[in-house]
Coordinates of C-alpha atoms in Angstrom, one line a residue:
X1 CA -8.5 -17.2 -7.1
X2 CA -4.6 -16.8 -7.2
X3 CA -2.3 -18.8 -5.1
X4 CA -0.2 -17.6 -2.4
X5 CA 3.0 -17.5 -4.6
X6 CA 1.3 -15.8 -7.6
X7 CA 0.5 -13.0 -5.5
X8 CA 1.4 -9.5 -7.1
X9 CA 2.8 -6.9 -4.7
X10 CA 0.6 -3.5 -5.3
X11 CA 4.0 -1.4 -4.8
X12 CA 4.6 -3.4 -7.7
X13 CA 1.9 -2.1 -9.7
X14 CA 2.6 1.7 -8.7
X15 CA 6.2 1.6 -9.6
X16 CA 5.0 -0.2 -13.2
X17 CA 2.6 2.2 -13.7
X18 CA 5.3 5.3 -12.9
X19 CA 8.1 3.3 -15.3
X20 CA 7.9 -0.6 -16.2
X21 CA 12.0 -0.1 -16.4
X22 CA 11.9 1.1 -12.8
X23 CA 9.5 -1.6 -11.8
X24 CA 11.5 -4.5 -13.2
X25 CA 14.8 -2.9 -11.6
X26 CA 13.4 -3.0 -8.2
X27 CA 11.1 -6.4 -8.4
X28 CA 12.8 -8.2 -10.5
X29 CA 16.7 -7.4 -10.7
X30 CA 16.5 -6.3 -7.2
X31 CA 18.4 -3.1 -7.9
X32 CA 17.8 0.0 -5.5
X33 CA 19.8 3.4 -5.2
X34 CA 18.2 6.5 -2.6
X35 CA 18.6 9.0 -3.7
X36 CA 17.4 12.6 -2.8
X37 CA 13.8 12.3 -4.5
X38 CA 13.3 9.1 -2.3
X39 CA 14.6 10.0 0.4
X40 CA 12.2 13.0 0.7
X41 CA 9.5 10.7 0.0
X42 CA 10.9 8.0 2.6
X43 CA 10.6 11.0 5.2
X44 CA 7.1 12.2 4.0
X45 CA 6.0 9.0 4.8
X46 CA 7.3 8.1 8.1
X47 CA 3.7 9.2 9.4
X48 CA 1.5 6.7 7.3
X49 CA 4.3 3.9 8.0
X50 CA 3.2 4.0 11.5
X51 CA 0.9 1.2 12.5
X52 CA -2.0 3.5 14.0
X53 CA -5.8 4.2 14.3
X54 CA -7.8 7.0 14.5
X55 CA -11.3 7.8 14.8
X56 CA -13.3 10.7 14.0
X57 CA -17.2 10.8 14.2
X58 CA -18.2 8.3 11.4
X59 CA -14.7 8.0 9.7
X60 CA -12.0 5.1 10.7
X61 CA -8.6 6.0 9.5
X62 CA -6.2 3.3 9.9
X63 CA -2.1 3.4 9.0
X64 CA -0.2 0.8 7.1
X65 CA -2.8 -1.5 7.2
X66 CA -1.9 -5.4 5.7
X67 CA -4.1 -5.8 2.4
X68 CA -4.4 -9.4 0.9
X69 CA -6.8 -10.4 -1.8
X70 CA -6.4 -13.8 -3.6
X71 CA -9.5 -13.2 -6.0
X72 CA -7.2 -10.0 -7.2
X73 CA -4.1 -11.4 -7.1
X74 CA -2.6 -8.6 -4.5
X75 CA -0.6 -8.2 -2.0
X76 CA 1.0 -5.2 0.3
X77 CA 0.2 -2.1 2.7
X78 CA -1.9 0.4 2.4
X79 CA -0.3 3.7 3.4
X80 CA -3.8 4.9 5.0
X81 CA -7.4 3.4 4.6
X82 CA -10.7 4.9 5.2
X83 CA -13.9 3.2 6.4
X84 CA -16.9 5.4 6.4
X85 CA -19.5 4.8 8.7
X86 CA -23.0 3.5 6.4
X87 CA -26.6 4.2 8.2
X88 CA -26.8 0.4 9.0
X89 CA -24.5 0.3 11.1
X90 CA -21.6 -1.0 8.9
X91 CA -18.4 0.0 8.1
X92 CA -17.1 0.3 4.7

């Protein structure tokens, strides 16, 4: 289990994953420029950053849902998360 404060942001983890130089400049050195690549990608996403649910037979689609998991060590958002109907019942 992590503590609170050790908590790793998962944007984190896709910008290290992309460029560990571009993942330090924005987590650590706290250094951001738009430009017109993010931009576009700020605008693509303006759907997904919409807190929202929708439904659809056995599927639950949910928007910029909260994620937390201390036995990961994670933190963020997830742009959109699927739970699928199992034949107990459940939701996963």
């Amino acid at each position: 289990m992590y503590p609170e404060d050790d908590l790793v942001m998962i944007s984190a983890l896709q910008h290290y994953l992309f460029c560990p130089r571009q993942c330090a400049l924005i987590h650590v050195e706290q250094q951001w420029t738009e430009n017109i690549y993010t931009a576009e990608g700020r605008i693509a996403h303006e759907r997904v950053h919409s807190t929202g649910k929708e439904s659809r037979r056995r599927i639950k689609t949910e928007f910029d849902l909260p994620l937390r998991s201390l036995q990961l060590g994670l933190v963020g958002r997830g742009d959109i998360v699927e739970f699928h109907l199992r034949e107990d019942g459940s939701w996963q």
